[in-house]
Amino acid sequence: MKLWAGRFQKETDTLVNDFNSSISFDARMYQEDIAGSMAHAAMLGRQGIIEAHEAEKIIDGLKAILADIEADNVEFSLENEDIHMNIETMLTQRIGETGKRLHTARSRNDQVAVDFRLFVKKEIPVIIGMVLELEKVLIKKAKANLETVMPGYTHLQRAQPTTFAHYMMAYANMFKRDVTRLEDCLERMDECPLGAGALATSTYPVDRFQTAAALGFARPTANSMDSVSDRDFAVEFLAACSILMMHLSRFSEEIILWCSWEFKYVELDDAYSTGSSIMPQKKNPDVAELVRGKTGRVYGSLMTLLTVMKALPLAYNKDMQEDKECVFDAIDTVEMCLPVFAAMLDTLAVQAKNMRSAAAGGFINATDCADYLVKKGMPFREAYMIVGRLVNMCIKTGETLDTLPLKDFRSVSNVFDADVYRALELKTCVNGRKVYGGPAKEAVEAQIAAIEEFVEARSHGQT
Ligand code: ARG
């Protein structure tokens, strides 16, 4: 029998029962639902809304249900629709009449809002922890490759020389922002909707500060209608996950390129790549490709929830039951991608020689050649034009700037001297870029130190 049978003359159609029910996915929030109910019952007891011994009985009953669910001794029923009604019904079956007092001054609307927030709040630190592990891998790779010169690209054309360490720190900074974005989002969602009731609180002397504190929230939410109709926290979380996945996906794309035979900048460990069922020579970057592919799922989750919410009038609407599966899927996807990606990166071998020869092969030091003239007093625009002519000359003759004879340099400008070759060495080009944020060894070391400090602070909980 339904909890609302009093109002109804007919049983719910089985089609509707199946359609309406969310237990198949919201059962995942059983811990949060029980925690919320225990905090609520304790508050009801303390405020004299129910008797203290009743509150105790309810809490004991809920603890026993929790233990049974954990021991896999509980079967949820579709008839009871969702995790909230399943647990409440189970409680009354077990402890009798007292169980019926639990739902005083509460609605499933504030109940689901609190469960869902607690759930997302619990997962954010898990994801942050995984991102920090990835940061540690980046730091390790960077430290080992401070002098591994490689081409930096714009438009995927060789542009200026950089190092693998500088490249790794670029990603480290993206992931740092992901961590702080998740932290910001966690801080904003740290408000407890419990006690908002269906939408307008209740006439009982409910103490929302008590339940908020008991559940580990910073404070209760400020408006009861907003409390039950707000899913910003989930949207924001999905947005943060999407941006994080975007970073992982860009990184994956680079790794896929880098391990192609055209680039050969890195080689994936055998344990982190796969073969082909037909082509014996293949070694495929499946992990990176799947991470790139799964990024689409997480974006999809964000779009799902934004679209579900876009025209909902206040306050609760059943549409909002569609909020959970997309968030759960995003959590599972992100938590699956991060560790495998970190392990793949950790084990990949850097082919420093290939990176260097790619950097040496083109005209990656053309800017430096122009800068050489500028340092000798020429205005940059003029120097730029002269080097353009030199590059054109080299392309025709099959030379590069570092092999071009001095007389050819001087045929375009007599400012050139023998010291130009030194200025064009890749090492000079990289190490000359000592500017804050740049690729020179000491500049990258400073970047590494900053990320290390960021990671350290979090592992000691001092953020
Ligand atoms: N299963 C519902 C959900 O996930 C719980 C809230 C139901 N509230 C209601 N008034 N029908 O959103």
Short mmCIF file of C-alpha atoms in Angstrom, two decimals, residues 45-447:
data_model
loop_
_atom_site.label_atom_id
_atom_site.label_comp_id
_atom_site.label_asym_id
_atom_site.label_seq_id
_atom_site.Cartn_x
_atom_site.Cartn_y
_atom_site.Cartn_z
CA GLY A 45 13.71 14.72 19.96
CA ARG A 46 15.80 17.58 21.27
CA GLN A 47 13.20 20.14 20.30
CA GLY A 48 10.43 18.16 21.98
CA ILE A 49 8.62 17.66 18.68
CA ILE A 50 8.73 13.92 19.37
CA GLU A 51 9.64 12.21 22.65
CA ALA A 52 13.33 11.66 23.34
CA HIS A 53 12.83 7.90 23.63
CA GLU A 54 11.04 7.88 20.28
CA ALA A 55 13.97 9.66 18.67
CA GLU A 56 16.29 7.10 20.16
CA LYS A 57 14.20 4.23 18.90
CA ILE A 58 14.13 5.73 15.40
CA ILE A 59 17.89 6.27 15.40
CA ASP A 60 18.55 2.71 16.58
CA GLY A 61 16.22 1.39 13.92
CA LEU A 62 17.99 3.40 11.25
CA LYS A 63 21.38 2.15 12.44
CA ALA A 64 20.16 -1.43 12.15
CA ILE A 65 18.85 -0.77 8.64
CA LEU A 66 22.20 0.75 7.68
CA ALA A 67 24.05 -2.32 8.96
CA ASP A 68 21.72 -4.60 7.04
CA ILE A 69 22.11 -2.66 3.81
CA GLU A 70 25.87 -2.74 4.25
CA ALA A 71 25.71 -6.49 4.81
CA ASP A 72 23.66 -6.79 1.64
CA ASN A 73 20.66 -8.12 3.55
CA VAL A 74 18.10 -5.67 2.26
CA GLU A 75 15.97 -5.74 -0.82
CA PHE A 76 14.55 -2.44 -1.92
CA SER A 77 11.14 -2.40 -3.50
CA LEU A 78 10.05 -0.60 -6.59
CA GLU A 79 6.65 -0.18 -5.01
CA ASN A 80 8.25 2.16 -2.47
CA GLU A 81 9.51 4.33 -5.29
CA ASP A 82 12.72 5.79 -3.96
CA ILE A 83 15.39 5.38 -1.29
CA HIS A 84 13.56 7.78 1.04
CA MET A 85 10.30 5.86 1.13
CA ASN A 86 12.03 2.50 1.11
CA ILE A 87 13.95 3.31 4.25
CA GLU A 88 11.03 4.98 5.99
CA THR A 89 8.75 2.03 5.23
CA MET A 90 11.39 -0.41 6.38
CA LEU A 91 11.81 1.54 9.60
CA THR A 92 8.12 1.36 10.43
CA GLN A 93 8.04 -2.35 9.60
CA ARG A 94 10.86 -2.86 12.05
CA ILE A 95 10.10 -0.54 14.97
CA GLY A 96 6.36 -0.12 14.55
CA GLU A 97 4.28 3.01 15.17
CA THR A 98 7.23 5.17 16.28
CA GLY A 99 8.68 4.91 12.78
CA LYS A 100 5.70 6.88 11.54
CA ARG A 101 6.89 9.93 13.49
CA LEU A 102 10.14 10.32 11.56
CA HIS A 103 8.62 12.27 8.69
CA THR A 104 7.24 14.99 11.01
CA ALA A 105 8.31 18.46 9.81
CA ARG A 106 10.01 17.04 6.75
CA SER A 107 9.23 16.35 3.11
CA ARG A 108 10.94 14.22 0.54
CA ASN A 109 11.76 17.50 -1.15
CA ASP A 110 14.17 18.66 1.53
CA GLN A 111 15.15 15.07 2.17
CA VAL A 112 16.33 14.42 -1.39
CA ALA A 113 18.01 17.82 -1.52
CA VAL A 114 20.03 17.06 1.59
CA ASP A 115 20.89 13.50 0.52
CA PHE A 116 22.07 14.64 -2.87
CA ARG A 117 24.20 17.45 -1.47
CA LEU A 118 25.77 15.13 1.07
CA PHE A 119 26.55 12.68 -1.70
CA VAL A 120 28.23 15.24 -3.96
CA LYS A 121 30.03 16.75 -0.96
CA LYS A 122 31.49 13.34 -0.19
CA GLU A 123 32.72 12.73 -3.74
CA ILE A 124 34.42 16.08 -4.33
CA PRO A 125 37.35 15.35 -1.99
CA VAL A 126 37.75 11.95 -3.66
CA ILE A 127 38.10 13.61 -7.05
CA ILE A 128 40.39 16.32 -5.68
CA GLY A 129 42.61 13.62 -4.17
CA MET A 130 42.89 11.95 -7.56
CA VAL A 131 43.76 15.22 -9.29
CA LEU A 132 46.47 15.82 -6.69
CA GLU A 133 47.93 12.39 -7.43
CA LEU A 134 48.05 13.36 -11.08
CA GLU A 135 49.82 16.60 -10.09
CA LYS A 136 52.48 14.52 -8.36
CA VAL A 137 53.09 12.59 -11.58
CA LEU A 138 53.37 15.85 -13.51
CA ILE A 139 55.89 17.19 -11.00
CA LYS A 140 57.93 14.00 -11.29
CA LYS A 141 57.92 14.12 -15.09
CA ALA A 142 58.80 17.80 -15.10
CA LYS A 143 61.71 17.37 -12.71
CA ALA A 144 63.13 14.64 -14.91
CA ASN A 145 62.82 16.73 -18.06
CA LEU A 146 63.92 20.24 -17.17
CA GLU A 147 66.32 20.25 -20.10
CA THR A 148 64.37 18.11 -22.52
CA VAL A 149 63.97 20.58 -25.36
CA MET A 150 60.96 20.14 -27.59
CA PRO A 151 59.02 22.26 -30.05
CA GLY A 152 56.24 24.41 -28.71
CA TYR A 153 53.40 24.81 -31.20
CA THR A 154 50.82 27.30 -32.30
CA HIS A 155 48.34 26.18 -34.96
CA LEU A 156 50.13 22.83 -34.54
CA GLN A 157 53.05 24.41 -36.40
CA ARG A 158 56.45 24.47 -34.72
CA ALA A 159 56.64 27.87 -33.08
CA GLN A 160 59.22 28.36 -30.36
CA PRO A 161 61.34 25.94 -28.38
CA THR A 162 60.27 24.87 -24.94
CA THR A 163 60.91 21.90 -22.67
CA PHE A 164 58.88 18.88 -21.72
CA ALA A 165 58.98 20.14 -18.14
CA HIS A 166 57.43 23.47 -19.19
CA TYR A 167 54.76 21.54 -21.06
CA MET A 168 53.99 19.37 -18.01
CA MET A 169 53.69 22.44 -15.83
CA ALA A 170 51.18 23.93 -18.27
CA TYR A 171 48.89 20.98 -17.51
CA ALA A 172 49.75 21.12 -13.82
CA ASN A 173 48.38 24.66 -13.73
CA MET A 174 45.16 23.62 -15.46
CA PHE A 175 44.64 20.85 -12.92
CA LYS A 176 45.41 23.26 -10.12
CA ARG A 177 42.52 25.40 -11.30
CA ASP A 178 40.33 22.29 -11.42
CA VAL A 179 41.12 21.60 -7.78
CA THR A 180 40.30 25.15 -6.70
CA ARG A 181 37.15 25.13 -8.82
CA LEU A 182 35.97 21.98 -7.06
CA GLU A 183 36.90 23.51 -3.71
CA ASP A 184 34.91 26.66 -4.49
CA CYS A 185 31.95 24.61 -5.56
CA LEU A 186 32.18 22.51 -2.38
CA GLU A 187 32.24 25.63 -0.27
CA ARG A 188 29.17 27.06 -1.97
CA MET A 189 27.17 23.85 -1.60
CA ASP A 190 28.00 23.62 2.07
CA GLU A 191 24.50 24.68 3.16
CA CYS A 192 21.88 22.33 4.51
CA PRO A 193 18.38 22.31 2.99
CA LEU A 194 16.90 20.06 5.68
CA GLY A 195 13.95 21.61 7.46
CA ALA A 196 12.80 23.46 4.34
CA GLY A 197 10.02 20.86 4.21
CA ALA A 198 8.00 20.68 1.02
CA LEU A 199 8.81 24.32 0.28
CA ALA A 200 7.67 26.52 3.15
CA THR A 201 9.26 24.91 6.24
CA SER A 202 6.78 23.94 8.96
CA THR A 203 5.01 25.17 12.04
CA TYR A 204 7.05 23.00 14.40
CA PRO A 205 9.93 24.52 16.39
CA VAL A 206 12.45 22.92 14.05
CA ASP A 207 16.10 23.90 14.60
CA ARG A 208 17.74 23.92 11.20
CA PHE A 209 21.08 25.04 12.61
CA GLN A 210 21.19 21.89 14.71
CA THR A 211 20.63 19.53 11.78
CA ALA A 212 22.98 21.50 9.55
CA ALA A 213 25.77 21.19 12.12
CA ALA A 214 25.03 17.53 12.82
CA LEU A 215 25.38 16.73 9.13
CA GLY A 216 28.62 18.67 8.80
CA PHE A 217 27.25 21.61 6.85
CA ALA A 218 28.54 25.13 7.49
CA ARG A 219 25.01 26.49 7.85
CA PRO A 220 21.40 25.95 6.77
CA THR A 221 20.23 27.29 3.40
CA ALA A 222 18.68 30.74 3.70
CA ASN A 223 15.38 30.37 1.85
CA SER A 224 13.18 27.30 2.01
CA MET A 225 11.82 27.56 -1.53
CA ASP A 226 15.29 27.90 -2.95
CA SER A 227 16.43 25.02 -0.72
CA VAL A 228 14.19 22.47 -2.37
CA SER A 229 14.35 23.74 -5.93
CA ASP A 230 18.04 24.50 -6.20
CA ARG A 231 20.32 22.15 -8.10
CA ASP A 232 23.00 24.77 -8.84
CA PHE A 233 25.43 22.80 -6.74
CA ALA A 234 25.06 19.81 -9.05
CA VAL A 235 25.26 21.93 -12.20
CA GLU A 236 28.34 23.65 -10.88
CA PHE A 237 29.90 20.34 -9.93
CA LEU A 238 29.21 18.97 -13.43
CA ALA A 239 30.69 22.12 -14.95
CA ALA A 240 33.84 21.68 -12.86
CA CYS A 241 33.99 18.01 -13.90
CA SER A 242 33.50 19.00 -17.54
CA ILE A 243 36.37 21.47 -17.44
CA LEU A 244 38.55 18.90 -15.72
CA MET A 245 37.67 16.37 -18.44
CA MET A 246 38.38 18.98 -21.10
CA HIS A 247 41.91 19.27 -19.70
CA LEU A 248 42.33 15.50 -19.57
CA SER A 249 41.01 15.27 -23.11
CA ARG A 250 43.40 17.88 -24.51
CA PHE A 251 46.25 16.14 -22.76
CA SER A 252 45.07 12.80 -24.17
CA GLU A 253 44.99 14.27 -27.63
CA GLU A 254 48.61 15.38 -27.28
CA ILE A 255 49.70 11.99 -26.00
CA ILE A 256 47.94 10.31 -28.92
CA LEU A 257 49.80 12.60 -31.32
CA TRP A 258 53.10 12.26 -29.50
CA CYS A 259 53.10 8.49 -29.61
CA SER A 260 52.30 8.36 -33.32
CA TRP A 261 55.19 7.33 -35.57
CA GLU A 262 55.07 10.76 -37.13
CA PHE A 263 56.03 12.35 -33.80
CA LYS A 264 57.55 9.61 -31.64
CA TYR A 265 57.98 12.03 -28.74
CA VAL A 266 56.83 9.49 -26.18
CA GLU A 267 56.36 5.80 -25.93
CA LEU A 268 53.57 4.34 -23.85
CA ASP A 269 54.35 1.51 -21.51
CA ASP A 270 53.15 -1.86 -22.81
CA ALA A 271 50.92 -2.17 -19.76
CA TYR A 272 49.11 1.03 -20.76
CA SER A 273 48.57 0.43 -24.43
CA THR A 274 46.84 -2.18 -26.50
CA GLY A 275 47.50 -4.14 -29.66
CA SER A 276 45.40 -4.67 -32.72
CA SER A 277 43.50 -7.85 -33.51
CA ILE A 278 44.71 -7.75 -37.10
CA MET A 279 47.75 -5.48 -37.47
CA PRO A 280 50.69 -7.02 -35.64
CA GLN A 281 52.75 -3.83 -35.58
CA LYS A 282 50.17 -1.73 -33.73
CA LYS A 283 50.51 -0.28 -30.28
CA ASN A 284 47.48 1.83 -29.62
CA PRO A 285 46.92 4.60 -27.09
CA ASP A 286 43.48 3.29 -26.08
CA VAL A 287 43.60 4.76 -22.59
CA ALA A 288 44.15 8.28 -23.86
CA GLU A 289 41.52 7.80 -26.56
CA LEU A 290 38.95 6.54 -24.09
CA VAL A 291 39.59 9.43 -21.74
CA ARG A 292 39.08 11.78 -24.69
CA GLY A 293 35.92 9.90 -25.63
CA LYS A 294 34.49 9.79 -22.12
CA THR A 295 34.82 13.56 -21.92
CA GLY A 296 31.74 13.62 -24.13
CA ARG A 297 29.74 11.70 -21.54
CA VAL A 298 30.59 14.20 -18.82
CA TYR A 299 29.69 17.17 -21.04
CA GLY A 300 26.47 15.29 -21.79
CA SER A 301 25.69 15.08 -18.09
CA LEU A 302 26.16 18.81 -17.71
CA MET A 303 23.85 19.47 -20.67
CA THR A 304 21.29 17.02 -19.28
CA LEU A 305 21.01 18.78 -15.98
CA LEU A 306 21.07 22.30 -17.40
CA THR A 307 18.27 21.31 -19.74
CA VAL A 308 16.23 19.58 -17.04
CA MET A 309 16.40 22.70 -14.90
CA LYS A 310 15.96 25.40 -17.51
CA ALA A 311 12.22 26.00 -17.29
CA LEU A 312 11.25 24.62 -13.92
CA PRO A 313 9.00 26.86 -11.88
CA LEU A 314 9.61 26.98 -8.13
CA ALA A 315 9.78 24.88 -6.15
CA TYR A 316 10.19 21.08 -6.45
CA ASN A 317 9.13 19.38 -9.67
CA LYS A 318 9.42 15.69 -10.39
CA ASP A 319 11.65 16.52 -13.36
CA MET A 320 14.33 16.99 -10.77
CA GLN A 321 14.49 13.27 -10.16
CA GLU A 322 16.47 13.28 -13.42
CA ASP A 323 19.30 15.08 -11.62
CA LYS A 324 20.94 12.04 -10.12
CA GLU A 325 21.88 9.62 -12.88
CA CYS A 326 23.83 12.23 -14.82
CA VAL A 327 25.75 13.27 -11.72
CA PHE A 328 26.45 9.66 -10.73
CA ASP A 329 27.64 8.87 -14.22
CA ALA A 330 29.93 11.90 -14.26
CA ILE A 331 31.38 10.93 -10.87
CA ASP A 332 32.01 7.37 -12.02
CA THR A 333 33.55 8.52 -15.27
CA VAL A 334 35.86 11.11 -13.73
CA GLU A 335 36.89 8.74 -10.95
CA MET A 336 37.65 6.06 -13.50
CA CYS A 337 39.62 8.33 -15.85
CA LEU A 338 41.90 10.08 -13.37
CA PRO A 339 43.84 7.14 -11.88
CA VAL A 340 44.35 5.33 -15.16
CA PHE A 341 45.42 8.53 -16.89
CA ALA A 342 47.91 9.30 -14.10
CA ALA A 343 49.35 5.79 -14.29
CA MET A 344 49.64 5.98 -18.06
CA LEU A 345 51.50 9.29 -17.81
CA ASP A 346 53.71 8.03 -15.03
CA THR A 347 54.88 5.07 -17.07
CA LEU A 348 55.32 6.72 -20.45
CA ALA A 349 58.86 7.04 -21.74
CA VAL A 350 59.98 10.42 -23.02
CA GLN A 351 61.93 10.21 -26.30
CA ALA A 352 64.08 13.25 -25.62
CA LYS A 353 66.20 12.79 -28.72
CA ASN A 354 63.22 12.88 -31.05
CA MET A 355 61.81 15.93 -29.33
CA ARG A 356 65.11 17.72 -29.68
CA SER A 357 65.56 16.88 -33.35
CA ALA A 358 62.01 18.02 -34.09
CA ALA A 359 62.85 21.28 -32.38
CA ALA A 360 66.10 21.58 -34.34
CA GLY A 361 64.67 20.65 -37.71
CA GLY A 362 62.66 23.75 -38.52
CA PHE A 363 62.84 27.44 -37.92
CA ILE A 364 61.84 27.31 -34.31
CA ASN A 365 64.67 29.75 -33.47
CA ALA A 366 63.50 32.36 -36.00
CA THR A 367 62.15 34.63 -33.26
CA ASP A 368 65.49 34.34 -31.50
CA CYS A 369 67.26 35.29 -34.69
CA ALA A 370 65.20 38.46 -34.90
CA ASP A 371 65.81 39.10 -31.18
CA TYR A 372 69.54 38.80 -31.89
CA LEU A 373 69.32 41.74 -34.29
CA VAL A 374 67.14 43.69 -31.86
CA LYS A 375 69.74 43.21 -29.13
CA LYS A 376 72.23 44.76 -31.56
CA GLY A 377 70.05 47.84 -31.87
CA MET A 378 67.68 47.11 -34.74
CA PRO A 379 63.91 47.78 -34.32
CA PHE A 380 61.97 44.51 -33.99
CA ARG A 381 59.78 44.98 -37.08
CA GLU A 382 62.83 45.43 -39.30
CA ALA A 383 64.60 42.46 -37.74
CA TYR A 384 61.45 40.37 -38.23
CA MET A 385 61.43 41.23 -41.94
CA ILE A 386 65.11 40.35 -42.37
CA VAL A 387 64.71 36.97 -40.69
CA GLY A 388 61.67 36.30 -42.87
CA ARG A 389 63.92 36.80 -45.90
CA LEU A 390 66.53 34.48 -44.41
CA VAL A 391 63.94 31.76 -43.77
CA ASN A 392 62.75 32.09 -47.33
CA MET A 393 66.34 31.75 -48.53
CA CYS A 394 66.87 28.64 -46.36
CA ILE A 395 63.71 26.97 -47.62
CA LYS A 396 64.92 27.41 -51.20
CA THR A 397 68.38 26.01 -50.46
CA GLY A 398 67.32 23.34 -47.97
CA GLU A 399 69.23 24.91 -45.09
CA THR A 400 68.16 25.82 -41.58
CA LEU A 401 69.19 28.97 -39.74
CA ASP A 402 71.80 27.12 -37.72
CA THR A 403 73.50 25.73 -40.83
CA LEU A 404 73.27 28.81 -43.04
CA PRO A 405 76.75 30.21 -43.86
CA LEU A 406 77.61 33.55 -42.27
CA LYS A 407 78.08 35.20 -45.67
CA ASP A 408 74.41 34.45 -46.45
CA PHE A 409 73.35 36.00 -43.15
CA ARG A 410 75.47 39.03 -43.99
CA SER A 411 74.10 39.26 -47.50
CA VAL A 412 70.78 40.20 -45.90
CA SER A 413 72.13 42.28 -43.03
CA ASN A 414 75.67 43.11 -42.06
CA VAL A 415 74.65 43.31 -38.42
CA PHE A 416 75.08 39.52 -38.31
CA ASP A 417 78.32 38.19 -36.88
CA ALA A 418 79.72 34.78 -36.00
CA ASP A 419 78.07 34.97 -32.56
CA VAL A 420 74.70 34.46 -34.26
CA TYR A 421 75.20 30.68 -34.17
CA ARG A 422 75.44 30.71 -30.41
CA ALA A 423 72.28 32.80 -30.21
CA LEU A 424 70.47 30.28 -32.38
CA GLU A 425 71.35 27.22 -30.30
CA LEU A 426 68.22 25.64 -28.87
CA LYS A 427 69.72 25.69 -25.41
CA THR A 428 70.31 29.44 -25.66
CA CYS A 429 66.79 29.99 -26.95
CA VAL A 430 65.18 28.07 -24.09
CA ASN A 431 67.42 29.24 -21.29
CA GLY A 432 67.22 32.83 -22.42
CA ARG A 433 63.51 32.78 -21.62
CA LYS A 434 63.90 33.30 -17.91
CA VAL A 435 60.79 35.43 -17.63
CA TYR A 436 58.36 34.44 -14.86
CA GLY A 437 56.29 31.57 -16.29
CA GLY A 438 58.75 30.84 -19.07
CA PRO A 439 60.58 27.66 -20.16
CA ALA A 440 64.10 28.38 -18.83
CA LYS A 441 65.21 25.83 -16.28
CA GLU A 442 65.03 28.16 -13.28
CA ALA A 443 61.65 29.56 -14.37
CA VAL A 444 60.20 26.04 -14.63
CA GLU A 445 61.76 25.09 -11.30
CA ALA A 446 59.82 27.96 -9.75
CA GLN A 447 56.63 26.66 -11.38
#
